[in-house]
Amino acid sequence: MIRDAAADTSAAASFGQRGLPQMNQFSFSGNVLNRPKNAEDDVVHWIVQFCPNWWEPCIGLTDTFARVGSKLEGQLNSALFMRNIRFATVDCASEKVLCNEQEVETYPTTRHYYKGEFVAGWFGGQAHHEKFYTQWLMQQAQGITPETPAGHVVEIGRAHV
């Protein structure tokens, strides 16, 4: 069972923006989109936030993203070498081509990828939307369990907010 990440605010201090992996066009392509075939120890779910790091509406939501991401990674990545889910950011100020390729048209945009395919997205929002953003992030993790093998298909619905 996934515990409510919004209830744990202590993780925010230890897992801020700098604690998240920041991807560029190469790391994004190699980790999220072009996954190795039949890799049992590969990440199945990537939740990626796209936003310029200076954009005011992103700042508060990135802290929420980091806090919830840390909590969910801790709960769902229990195997020694296998990770079910990872959270990362892309700075659209420096990675504009990547953001355009991923059809990022508004900030912040958060996209959920399952086995390299886009399955759900959160588009736009303000810092005061933290509760809704947290709920959406938690929804993306529903059905993912620490025991889920990398090859197991987990059904995830598309959600647009």
PDB file of N, CA, C and O in Angstrom, residues 7 20 26 30 57 61 67 70 85 89 106 113 138:
ATOM      1  N   ALA A   7       1.707  13.760   3.572  1.00  0.00           N
ATOM      2  CA  ALA A   7       1.753  13.788   5.030  1.00  0.00           C
ATOM      3  C   ALA A   7       3.170  13.875   5.569  1.00  0.00           C
ATOM      4  O   ALA A   7       3.376  14.274   6.706  1.00  0.00           O
ATOM      5  N   LEU A  20      17.064  15.774  -7.110  1.00  0.00           N
ATOM      6  CA  LEU A  20      16.489  15.084  -8.256  1.00  0.00           C
ATOM      7  C   LEU A  20      17.498  14.968  -9.382  1.00  0.00           C
ATOM      8  O   LEU A  20      18.229  15.918  -9.648  1.00  0.00           O
ATOM      9  N   PHE A  26      20.483  13.671 -23.885  1.00  0.00           N
ATOM     10  CA  PHE A  26      21.152  12.380 -23.973  1.00  0.00           C
ATOM     11  C   PHE A  26      20.723  11.429 -22.863  1.00  0.00           C
ATOM     12  O   PHE A  26      20.406  10.270 -23.112  1.00  0.00           O
ATOM     13  N   GLY A  30      18.459   8.025 -23.376  1.00  0.00           N
ATOM     14  CA  GLY A  30      19.035   6.744 -22.986  1.00  0.00           C
ATOM     15  C   GLY A  30      18.337   6.057 -21.833  1.00  0.00           C
ATOM     16  O   GLY A  30      18.331   4.828 -21.744  1.00  0.00           O
ATOM     17  N   PRO A  57       6.037  29.755 -11.203  1.00  0.00           N
ATOM     18  CA  PRO A  57       5.045  28.720 -10.902  1.00  0.00           C
ATOM     19  C   PRO A  57       5.658  27.333 -10.701  1.00  0.00           C
ATOM     20  O   PRO A  57       5.056  26.474 -10.065  1.00  0.00           O
ATOM     21  N   LEU A  61       6.064  23.877  -7.011  1.00  0.00           N
ATOM     22  CA  LEU A  61       5.662  22.541  -7.436  1.00  0.00           C
ATOM     23  C   LEU A  61       6.859  21.604  -7.586  1.00  0.00           C
ATOM     24  O   LEU A  61       6.725  20.401  -7.409  1.00  0.00           O
ATOM     25  N   ARG A  67       9.623  16.089  -3.018  1.00  0.00           N
ATOM     26  CA  ARG A  67       9.198  15.454  -1.771  1.00  0.00           C
ATOM     27  C   ARG A  67       8.405  14.180  -2.052  1.00  0.00           C
ATOM     28  O   ARG A  67       8.686  13.116  -1.495  1.00  0.00           O
ATOM     29  N   SER A  70      10.662  11.462  -3.711  1.00  0.00           N
ATOM     30  CA  SER A  70      11.537  10.802  -2.742  1.00  0.00           C
ATOM     31  C   SER A  70      10.763   9.756  -1.945  1.00  0.00           C
ATOM     32  O   SER A  70      11.233   8.636  -1.744  1.00  0.00           O
ATOM     33  N   ILE A  85      10.341   2.826 -10.163  1.00  0.00           N
ATOM     34  CA  ILE A  85       9.942   4.186 -10.499  1.00  0.00           C
ATOM     35  C   ILE A  85      11.075   5.152 -10.176  1.00  0.00           C
ATOM     36  O   ILE A  85      11.786   4.959  -9.190  1.00  0.00           O
ATOM     37  N   THR A  89      13.981  15.740 -13.395  1.00  0.00           N
ATOM     38  CA  THR A  89      13.561  17.020 -13.962  1.00  0.00           C
ATOM     39  C   THR A  89      14.329  17.302 -15.248  1.00  0.00           C
ATOM     40  O   THR A  89      15.405  16.763 -15.465  1.00  0.00           O
ATOM     41  N   THR A 106       3.387  24.171 -21.972  1.00  0.00           N
ATOM     42  CA  THR A 106       3.097  25.014 -20.823  1.00  0.00           C
ATOM     43  C   THR A 106       3.951  24.531 -19.651  1.00  0.00           C
ATOM     44  O   THR A 106       4.378  23.381 -19.625  1.00  0.00           O
ATOM     45  N   TYR A 113       6.077   8.237 -18.004  1.00  0.00           N
ATOM     46  CA  TYR A 113       6.472   7.311 -19.069  1.00  0.00           C
ATOM     47  C   TYR A 113       6.511   5.905 -18.482  1.00  0.00           C
ATOM     48  O   TYR A 113       7.069   5.695 -17.404  1.00  0.00           O
ATOM     49  N   MET A 138       0.554  10.765  -6.817  1.00  0.00           N
ATOM     50  CA  MET A 138       0.197   9.547  -6.096  1.00  0.00           C
ATOM     51  C   MET A 138      -0.612   8.614  -6.998  1.00  0.00           C
ATOM     52  O   MET A 138      -0.429   7.403  -6.973  1.00  0.00           O
TER      53      MET A 138
END
